Amino acid sequence: MVERRIRSMLGFKSIRCVLILPGGIEVMHMIVKGQMKCVRATHPTSTDHSYCTNAFWRSGRKLASRGRSGPLKYNPIGLVYGHAMTGLHSRSAQRGRALPSPGATVPISLVNGFLASAGVGRDVIEGYLYEAGIAIELLGEPHSRVTEEQFSTLYRTLAIDLDDEMPGIFSRPLRGGTLKYLCLSLLDARNLRTALHRFGQFFHILLDDFFVESRNDGLIVQVMLRPDAAVGPISPLGQELMLKLVHGVCSWLIGQKIPLLQIELACPRPRHAVDHLYFFSGSVKFDCERTLLRFSVDYLDAPIRQSKRNLQKFLARAPGDWIFESFSEQLVCHRVRQYLSAALPDLPVIDLVAEHLHCSVRTLSRHLAAEGTTFQVLKDELRRDIAIQRLTDTPDTIAAIGADVGFDDPSAFHRAFRHWTGSTPGTYRRRA
């Protein structure tokens, strides 16, 4: 599709490399062994790209290989980062740029939690998993992961089939259209303060499970889920999803992500607690007396910037826009992950990362520890997530994937991948 569109606009009969830029298209046309000819086009693409990507084709087939144009890098949407030999897109220049970091993968425990809440039989589960591209065998492997896209597809499939937008999680279903009418009730609010009050009233009418209460002390806003004693405690999954919904909808309403100061959950610390760094953009505490989130009071008077015209896009992307955090949230761990992603297949030592972030190694390590992670864990998570996404979404060879995440020895990549996921790369690809 992209290739045909560019050929049509620029008149090339064959395209070997296309570099898509925010303001237009730069086409590098291969003419003789390893030699390139570059042509700048002023035509903007139909898609707004906020980053540079290289997509390589040969005979109409995407190709991810290393050529004279420089080392290639994979990105999470299935294209490839590339560098020209010199200039803006050189290796040194790219390292200084804020390239997008691949999305975090989702632990299989979250998938199991959703399926358990749905309360359906194994044969039905197999159908749901098939729709999402998830093999049923992965449910029994505690270290298995799925991509955000796979999880979002599973979520939507369950919500539609069960007619419950929080599939089986609360005492009664949230029928199809709940999120739509929630948002419609908030769009004409004067500011976020009013919208938060309406949010609480909406769920008070809809569910008996909890009350959504918001209050502030002049500095910090606290949004708390108070369970109804007659119904019983809210499940851990229910707590997390409702806080995510509050945060996601409020951020969407005012047109900017609201930085969270703290999240408290009235449930035990899960095995995959480190994944909450990518579900919430603030500090997460477990085993608390209450379930709540906190953010600055400065956002309460922010005006509502969305309209009915924008609502359909928000709903179409659900639950992605409100469940998952983007890596622009800029926790220290997110910034480290972005830097490491831009440097792959090289793996910078912590000294270089600390220098890039203008701090000492000790300070960086202390910040990461406060966020519940370490430098080595971040490196492993990044490489694991990229490998899983490519095994799931691309036909790239296992050896190429291993090399692109920093493993010169394929056997070392196999061992590391088994350690990360409980499966070999080949087995994971067959299942996916």
Short mmCIF file of C-alpha atoms in Angstrom, two decimals:
data_model
loop_
_atom_site.label_atom_id
_atom_site.label_comp_id
_atom_site.label_asym_id
_atom_site.label_seq_id
_atom_site.Cartn_x
_atom_site.Cartn_y
_atom_site.Cartn_z
CA MET A 1 0.00 0.00 0.00
CA VAL A 2 2.69 2.50 1.03
CA GLU A 3 4.92 1.40 -1.84
CA ARG A 4 2.16 1.86 -4.43
CA ARG A 5 1.26 5.28 -3.05
CA ILE A 6 4.85 6.50 -3.23
CA ARG A 7 5.37 5.07 -6.70
CA SER A 8 2.24 6.86 -7.84
CA MET A 9 3.33 10.19 -6.41
CA LEU A 10 6.95 10.11 -7.51
CA GLY A 11 6.81 8.12 -10.70
CA PHE A 12 9.43 5.51 -9.80
CA LYS A 13 8.88 2.08 -11.28
CA SER A 14 10.93 0.36 -8.61
CA ILE A 15 11.75 1.40 -5.09
CA ARG A 16 14.46 -0.14 -2.98
CA CYS A 17 14.36 2.15 0.05
CA VAL A 18 11.90 4.72 1.32
CA LEU A 19 12.60 7.11 4.18
CA ILE A 20 9.40 8.67 5.51
CA LEU A 21 9.88 12.03 7.20
CA PRO A 22 7.38 14.18 9.10
CA GLY A 23 7.25 16.78 6.34
CA GLY A 24 7.28 14.51 3.30
CA ILE A 25 9.02 11.55 1.73
CA GLU A 26 12.66 11.08 0.90
CA VAL A 27 13.23 8.23 -1.53
CA MET A 28 16.60 6.51 -1.78
CA HIS A 29 16.59 4.70 -5.10
CA MET A 30 19.14 1.88 -5.45
CA ILE A 31 20.75 2.06 -8.89
CA VAL A 32 24.02 0.12 -8.81
CA LYS A 33 25.55 -2.26 -6.26
CA GLY A 34 25.36 -0.45 -3.00
CA GLN A 35 25.09 3.00 -4.57
CA MET A 36 22.16 5.21 -3.68
CA LYS A 37 20.48 8.16 -5.28
CA CYS A 38 18.32 10.32 -3.02
CA VAL A 39 15.33 12.38 -4.12
CA ARG A 40 13.35 14.63 -1.80
CA ALA A 41 9.59 14.76 -2.27
CA THR A 42 7.46 17.48 -0.80
CA HIS A 43 4.27 15.43 -0.83
CA PRO A 44 3.11 14.74 2.75
CA THR A 45 2.01 11.22 3.53
CA SER A 46 -1.55 10.47 4.55
CA THR A 47 -0.31 9.30 7.93
CA ASP A 48 1.23 11.73 10.38
CA HIS A 49 4.60 10.22 11.30
CA SER A 50 6.28 11.83 14.29
CA TYR A 51 9.50 9.90 13.73
CA CYS A 52 11.68 8.74 10.88
CA THR A 53 11.43 5.19 9.58
CA ASN A 54 13.02 3.29 6.78
CA ALA A 55 10.94 0.68 4.98
CA PHE A 56 12.86 -1.54 2.60
CA TRP A 57 11.25 -3.41 -0.27
CA ARG A 58 12.61 -5.87 -2.77
CA SER A 59 10.18 -7.14 -5.40
CA GLY A 60 7.29 -5.87 -3.31
CA ARG A 61 8.42 -7.73 -0.18
CA LYS A 62 9.64 -6.04 2.96
CA LEU A 63 13.28 -6.74 3.57
CA ALA A 64 15.06 -6.28 6.89
CA SER A 65 18.73 -6.74 6.18
CA ARG A 66 21.99 -4.88 6.53
CA GLY A 67 23.22 -3.00 3.49
CA ARG A 68 25.59 -0.27 2.45
CA SER A 69 23.15 2.28 3.81
CA GLY A 70 24.10 1.36 7.36
CA PRO A 71 22.72 -0.76 10.20
CA LEU A 72 18.97 -1.18 10.36
CA LYS A 73 16.81 -1.02 13.44
CA TYR A 74 13.39 -2.47 14.05
CA ASN A 75 10.55 -0.46 15.50
CA PRO A 76 7.35 -1.77 17.11
CA ILE A 77 5.01 -1.17 14.18
CA GLY A 78 6.83 -3.54 11.87
CA LEU A 79 9.06 -1.13 9.99
CA VAL A 80 12.80 -0.65 10.22
CA TYR A 81 15.02 2.17 11.40
CA GLY A 82 17.95 2.86 9.11
CA HIS A 83 20.84 5.28 8.96
CA ALA A 84 22.38 6.97 5.97
CA MET A 85 26.17 6.81 5.91
CA THR A 86 26.68 10.41 7.06
CA GLY A 87 24.79 13.47 8.21
CA LEU A 88 21.59 13.74 10.20
CA HIS A 89 20.80 10.03 9.97
CA SER A 90 24.31 8.85 10.82
CA ARG A 91 24.84 6.49 13.71
CA SER A 92 26.19 9.22 15.97
CA ALA A 93 23.34 11.59 15.15
CA GLN A 94 20.68 8.96 15.71
CA ARG A 95 21.97 8.16 19.16
CA GLY A 96 21.33 11.69 20.26
CA ARG A 97 17.76 11.68 19.00
CA ALA A 98 14.64 10.69 20.91
CA LEU A 99 13.55 7.68 18.91
CA PRO A 100 10.36 5.96 20.04
CA SER A 101 10.85 3.07 22.42
CA PRO A 102 8.99 -0.15 21.67
CA GLY A 103 5.91 -0.73 23.76
CA ALA A 104 6.13 -2.98 26.77
CA THR A 105 4.81 -6.50 26.43
CA VAL A 106 2.10 -7.78 28.75
CA PRO A 107 2.59 -10.62 31.27
CA ILE A 108 0.51 -13.72 30.66
CA SER A 109 -0.86 -13.34 34.20
CA LEU A 110 -2.93 -10.37 33.00
CA VAL A 111 -4.32 -12.44 30.14
CA ASN A 112 -5.17 -15.24 32.58
CA GLY A 113 -6.84 -12.72 34.88
CA PHE A 114 -9.14 -11.50 32.13
CA LEU A 115 -10.03 -14.99 30.98
CA ALA A 116 -10.73 -16.11 34.56
CA SER A 117 -13.03 -13.12 35.09
CA ALA A 118 -14.88 -13.94 31.87
CA GLY A 119 -15.86 -17.34 33.32
CA VAL A 120 -16.05 -19.17 29.99
CA GLY A 121 -15.07 -22.71 28.95
CA ARG A 122 -11.82 -23.83 27.39
CA ASP A 123 -13.30 -24.18 23.91
CA VAL A 124 -14.54 -20.58 24.02
CA ILE A 125 -11.19 -19.41 25.38
CA GLU A 126 -9.42 -21.06 22.46
CA GLY A 127 -11.57 -19.02 20.09
CA TYR A 128 -10.78 -15.77 21.90
CA LEU A 129 -7.07 -16.53 21.88
CA TYR A 130 -7.14 -17.45 18.21
CA GLU A 131 -8.70 -14.07 17.38
CA ALA A 132 -5.92 -12.33 19.31
CA GLY A 133 -3.11 -14.46 17.85
CA ILE A 134 -2.21 -15.97 21.24
CA ALA A 135 -1.50 -19.69 21.58
CA ILE A 136 -3.36 -21.40 24.40
CA GLU A 137 -0.16 -23.17 25.51
CA LEU A 138 1.26 -19.83 26.65
CA LEU A 139 -1.37 -19.59 29.41
CA GLY A 140 0.44 -22.26 31.39
CA GLU A 141 3.90 -20.67 31.15
CA PRO A 142 4.25 -18.05 33.90
CA HIS A 143 7.01 -16.12 32.10
CA SER A 144 5.16 -15.85 28.79
CA ARG A 145 4.33 -12.46 27.33
CA VAL A 146 1.99 -11.05 24.69
CA THR A 147 2.16 -7.78 22.79
CA GLU A 148 -0.01 -4.78 23.63
CA GLU A 149 -1.81 -5.28 20.32
CA GLN A 150 -2.60 -8.92 21.13
CA PHE A 151 -3.88 -7.98 24.57
CA SER A 152 -6.01 -5.12 23.23
CA THR A 153 -7.51 -7.44 20.61
CA LEU A 154 -8.35 -10.01 23.29
CA TYR A 155 -9.92 -7.30 25.46
CA ARG A 156 -12.12 -6.05 22.62
CA THR A 157 -13.14 -9.59 21.64
CA LEU A 158 -14.20 -10.39 25.21
CA ALA A 159 -16.03 -7.08 25.63
CA ILE A 160 -18.03 -7.54 22.43
CA ASP A 161 -18.80 -11.23 22.91
CA LEU A 162 -19.83 -10.88 26.57
CA ASP A 163 -21.43 -7.44 26.09
CA ASP A 164 -19.37 -6.25 29.04
CA GLU A 165 -16.74 -3.52 28.69
CA MET A 166 -15.09 -4.75 31.92
CA PRO A 167 -15.45 -8.44 31.06
CA GLY A 168 -16.77 -10.25 34.13
CA ILE A 169 -14.76 -8.08 36.53
CA PHE A 170 -17.58 -6.40 38.46
CA SER A 171 -20.85 -7.59 40.00
CA ARG A 172 -22.84 -6.66 36.90
CA PRO A 173 -21.80 -6.16 33.27
CA LEU A 174 -20.89 -2.76 31.87
CA ARG A 175 -22.88 -3.11 28.67
CA GLY A 176 -21.62 -2.05 25.28
CA GLY A 177 -21.66 1.72 25.02
CA THR A 178 -20.75 2.37 28.67
CA LEU A 179 -17.47 4.11 27.85
CA LYS A 180 -19.15 6.08 25.07
CA TYR A 181 -21.92 7.44 27.29
CA LEU A 182 -19.49 8.06 30.14
CA CYS A 183 -17.42 10.28 27.85
CA LEU A 184 -20.49 11.98 26.38
CA SER A 185 -21.59 12.93 29.89
CA LEU A 186 -18.22 14.59 30.51
CA LEU A 187 -17.63 16.48 27.27
CA ASP A 188 -19.63 19.59 28.18
CA ALA A 189 -18.09 19.90 31.66
CA ARG A 190 -16.46 23.29 32.22
CA ASN A 191 -13.21 21.79 33.52
CA LEU A 192 -11.65 18.61 34.87
CA ARG A 193 -12.94 19.31 38.37
CA THR A 194 -16.53 19.08 37.14
CA ALA A 195 -15.75 16.10 34.91
CA LEU A 196 -14.27 14.14 37.85
CA HIS A 197 -17.41 14.77 39.91
CA ARG A 198 -19.59 13.54 37.04
CA PHE A 199 -17.33 10.49 36.60
CA GLY A 200 -18.03 9.48 40.19
CA GLN A 201 -21.78 10.05 39.82
CA PHE A 202 -21.88 8.01 36.61
CA PHE A 203 -20.42 4.91 38.25
CA HIS A 204 -22.47 5.42 41.41
CA ILE A 205 -25.58 5.04 39.24
CA LEU A 206 -24.13 2.15 37.25
CA LEU A 207 -22.44 -0.13 39.81
CA ASP A 208 -22.83 -1.06 43.46
CA ASP A 209 -19.25 -2.31 43.77
CA PHE A 210 -17.53 0.97 44.70
CA PHE A 211 -17.72 4.74 44.91
CA VAL A 212 -15.32 6.97 42.97
CA GLU A 213 -14.47 9.84 45.32
CA SER A 214 -12.26 12.80 44.45
CA ARG A 215 -10.95 15.39 46.90
CA ASN A 216 -8.01 17.77 47.18
CA ASP A 217 -6.07 19.56 49.90
CA GLY A 218 -5.14 22.57 47.79
CA LEU A 219 -1.98 20.92 46.47
CA ILE A 220 -2.78 17.33 45.53
CA VAL A 221 -5.88 15.68 44.05
CA GLN A 222 -6.79 12.26 45.38
CA VAL A 223 -9.16 9.98 43.44
CA MET A 224 -10.13 6.98 45.57
CA LEU A 225 -12.12 3.82 44.92
CA ARG A 226 -14.12 3.08 48.06
CA PRO A 227 -15.61 -0.43 47.94
CA ASP A 228 -19.17 -1.01 49.09
CA ALA A 229 -18.97 -3.18 52.21
CA ALA A 230 -22.17 -4.99 51.21
CA VAL A 231 -20.59 -6.13 47.93
CA GLY A 232 -17.08 -6.89 49.17
CA PRO A 233 -13.56 -5.92 48.12
CA ILE A 234 -12.69 -5.01 44.54
CA SER A 235 -10.51 -7.56 42.77
CA PRO A 236 -6.90 -6.53 42.06
CA LEU A 237 -7.68 -6.46 38.34
CA GLY A 238 -10.75 -4.32 38.96
CA GLN A 239 -8.74 -1.85 41.07
CA GLU A 240 -6.06 -1.45 38.44
CA LEU A 241 -8.47 -1.09 35.53
CA MET A 242 -10.66 1.51 37.23
CA LEU A 243 -7.67 3.65 38.19
CA LYS A 244 -6.40 3.31 34.62
CA LEU A 245 -9.82 4.34 33.30
CA VAL A 246 -9.98 7.40 35.56
CA HIS A 247 -6.50 8.49 34.55
CA GLY A 248 -6.91 7.68 30.86
CA VAL A 249 -10.26 9.41 30.42
CA CYS A 250 -9.20 12.49 32.40
CA SER A 251 -5.98 12.81 30.40
CA TRP A 252 -7.89 12.47 27.13
CA LEU A 253 -10.46 15.06 28.17
CA ILE A 254 -7.89 17.81 28.75
CA GLY A 255 -5.68 16.78 25.83
CA GLN A 256 -2.55 15.94 27.82
CA LYS A 257 -1.27 13.07 29.92
CA ILE A 258 -1.67 13.89 33.60
CA PRO A 259 1.53 12.97 35.49
CA LEU A 260 0.66 10.74 38.43
CA LEU A 261 2.37 11.39 41.74
CA GLN A 262 1.42 8.10 43.39
CA ILE A 263 -0.78 5.04 43.01
CA GLU A 264 -1.88 2.93 45.99
CA LEU A 265 -3.46 -0.50 45.55
CA ALA A 266 -5.25 -2.45 48.28
CA CYS A 267 -3.95 -5.79 47.06
CA PRO A 268 -0.78 -7.89 47.44
CA ARG A 269 2.27 -7.16 45.33
CA PRO A 270 1.97 -9.34 42.20
CA ARG A 271 4.73 -11.45 40.74
CA HIS A 272 5.09 -9.08 37.79
CA ALA A 273 4.99 -5.88 39.85
CA VAL A 274 7.72 -4.33 37.69
CA ASP A 275 5.21 -4.21 34.81
CA HIS A 276 3.29 -1.53 36.68
CA LEU A 277 6.05 0.86 35.62
CA TYR A 278 4.47 0.62 32.17
CA PHE A 279 0.83 0.62 33.31
CA PHE A 280 1.18 3.66 35.57
CA SER A 281 3.42 6.70 35.15
CA GLY A 282 3.94 7.24 38.88
CA SER A 283 5.12 5.41 41.98
CA VAL A 284 3.02 2.29 42.70
CA LYS A 285 2.54 0.91 46.22
CA PHE A 286 0.88 -2.39 47.11
CA ASP A 287 -0.68 -3.79 50.31
CA CYS A 288 -2.24 -0.40 51.05
CA GLU A 289 -5.41 0.26 53.03
CA ARG A 290 -7.02 2.14 50.14
CA THR A 291 -7.01 2.16 46.34
CA LEU A 292 -6.29 5.60 44.94
CA LEU A 293 -4.21 7.79 42.65
CA ARG A 294 -2.81 11.26 43.23
CA PHE A 295 -1.90 14.10 40.89
CA SER A 296 -1.29 17.85 41.10
CA VAL A 297 -4.25 20.12 41.81
CA ASP A 298 -3.07 22.33 38.93
CA TYR A 299 -4.93 20.07 36.50
CA LEU A 300 -8.36 20.48 38.10
CA ASP A 301 -9.11 23.77 36.37
CA ALA A 302 -7.88 22.57 32.97
CA PRO A 303 -10.63 23.05 30.35
CA ILE A 304 -12.16 20.12 28.46
CA ARG A 305 -10.58 20.08 25.00
CA GLN A 306 -12.35 17.13 23.38
CA SER A 307 -15.57 16.98 21.38
CA LYS A 308 -17.96 14.39 19.99
CA ARG A 309 -15.94 14.47 16.78
CA ASN A 310 -12.83 13.22 18.65
CA LEU A 311 -14.70 10.64 20.70
CA GLN A 312 -15.05 8.01 17.98
CA LYS A 313 -11.27 7.76 17.51
CA PHE A 314 -10.75 7.41 21.26
CA LEU A 315 -13.34 4.62 21.43
CA ALA A 316 -11.91 2.85 18.37
CA ARG A 317 -8.47 2.67 19.99
CA ALA A 318 -9.83 1.41 23.33
CA PRO A 319 -8.50 0.05 25.54
CA GLY A 320 -5.04 1.00 24.26
CA ASP A 321 -5.29 4.72 24.97
CA TRP A 322 -6.24 4.29 28.60
CA ILE A 323 -4.62 1.03 29.69
CA PHE A 324 -1.06 1.43 28.44
CA GLU A 325 1.36 4.23 29.25
CA SER A 326 3.43 5.79 26.50
CA PHE A 327 7.16 6.07 27.10
CA SER A 328 6.90 9.85 26.87
CA GLU A 329 5.86 9.81 30.52
CA GLN A 330 9.52 10.25 31.43
CA LEU A 331 10.01 8.28 34.55
CA VAL A 332 13.74 7.70 34.76
CA CYS A 333 13.26 4.07 33.72
CA HIS A 334 11.36 5.22 30.61
CA ARG A 335 14.17 7.59 29.63
CA VAL A 336 16.77 4.86 30.10
CA ARG A 337 14.69 2.50 27.98
CA GLN A 338 14.41 5.09 25.19
CA TYR A 339 18.16 5.63 25.18
CA LEU A 340 18.91 1.91 25.10
CA SER A 341 16.38 1.38 22.32
CA ALA A 342 18.00 4.08 20.17
CA ALA A 343 21.43 2.49 20.70
CA LEU A 344 20.55 -1.09 19.71
CA PRO A 345 22.14 -3.36 18.58
CA ASP A 346 24.85 -1.82 20.77
CA LEU A 347 24.32 -2.09 24.52
CA PRO A 348 25.75 0.96 26.32
CA VAL A 349 27.13 0.47 29.80
CA ILE A 350 25.46 2.29 32.66
CA ASP A 351 28.24 4.91 32.74
CA LEU A 352 27.30 6.13 29.25
CA VAL A 353 23.59 6.21 30.06
CA ALA A 354 24.24 8.17 33.25
CA GLU A 355 26.37 10.64 31.29
CA HIS A 356 23.57 11.03 28.74
CA LEU A 357 21.10 11.77 31.55
CA HIS A 358 23.58 14.19 33.18
CA CYS A 359 23.88 12.34 36.47
CA SER A 360 26.25 9.99 38.23
CA VAL A 361 25.98 6.21 38.03
CA ARG A 362 25.11 6.14 41.71
CA THR A 363 22.31 8.68 41.26
CA LEU A 364 20.91 6.83 38.25
CA SER A 365 20.96 3.52 40.12
CA ARG A 366 19.23 5.12 43.10
CA HIS A 367 16.46 6.56 40.90
CA LEU A 368 15.90 3.21 39.20
CA ALA A 369 15.79 1.43 42.56
CA ALA A 370 13.17 3.93 43.77
CA GLU A 371 11.08 3.05 40.70
CA GLY A 372 11.44 -0.66 41.46
CA THR A 373 13.87 -1.71 38.76
CA THR A 374 17.56 -1.89 37.81
CA PHE A 375 19.66 -1.07 34.76
CA GLN A 376 20.16 -4.75 33.89
CA VAL A 377 16.44 -5.48 34.23
CA LEU A 378 15.64 -2.61 31.85
CA LYS A 379 18.10 -3.93 29.26
CA ASP A 380 16.65 -7.42 29.46
CA GLU A 381 13.04 -6.19 29.32
CA LEU A 382 13.71 -4.03 26.28
CA ARG A 383 15.40 -6.84 24.35
CA ARG A 384 12.71 -9.31 25.39
CA ASP A 385 9.90 -7.00 24.28
CA ILE A 386 11.47 -6.25 20.90
CA ALA A 387 12.17 -9.94 20.29
CA ILE A 388 8.60 -10.96 21.18
CA GLN A 389 7.10 -8.27 18.98
CA ARG A 390 9.23 -9.26 16.02
CA LEU A 391 8.64 -12.98 16.47
CA THR A 392 4.92 -12.25 16.59
CA ASP A 393 4.62 -9.63 13.87
CA THR A 394 7.38 -10.18 11.30
CA PRO A 395 8.92 -12.95 9.19
CA ASP A 396 12.46 -11.91 10.20
CA THR A 397 14.83 -14.76 10.95
CA ILE A 398 15.57 -15.61 14.55
CA ALA A 399 19.27 -14.97 13.93
CA ALA A 400 18.51 -11.47 12.59
CA ILE A 401 16.28 -10.68 15.56
CA GLY A 402 18.95 -11.86 17.98
CA ALA A 403 21.60 -9.74 16.27
CA ASP A 404 19.40 -6.66 16.33
CA VAL A 405 18.90 -6.91 20.09
CA GLY A 406 22.61 -7.27 20.75
CA PHE A 407 23.39 -10.99 20.52
CA ASP A 408 26.20 -11.89 18.11
CA ASP A 409 25.88 -15.56 19.04
CA PRO A 410 22.47 -17.09 18.13
CA SER A 411 22.82 -19.72 20.86
CA ALA A 412 23.26 -16.98 23.47
CA PHE A 413 20.07 -15.33 22.21
CA HIS A 414 18.21 -18.67 22.47
CA ARG A 415 19.36 -19.11 26.07
CA ALA A 416 18.43 -15.55 27.03
CA PHE A 417 15.01 -15.79 25.39
CA ARG A 418 14.24 -19.03 27.19
CA HIS A 419 15.24 -17.37 30.46
CA TRP A 420 12.95 -14.39 29.73
CA THR A 421 9.86 -16.27 28.54
CA GLY A 422 10.20 -19.96 29.37
CA SER A 423 10.22 -20.83 25.64
CA THR A 424 12.72 -20.89 22.81
CA PRO A 425 12.30 -18.27 20.07
CA GLY A 426 11.33 -20.96 17.55
CA THR A 427 8.66 -22.40 19.81
CA TYR A 428 7.30 -18.95 20.58
CA ARG A 429 7.07 -18.11 16.88
CA ARG A 430 5.21 -21.33 16.08
CA ARG A 431 2.78 -20.63 18.87
CA ALA A 432 2.28 -17.00 17.92
#
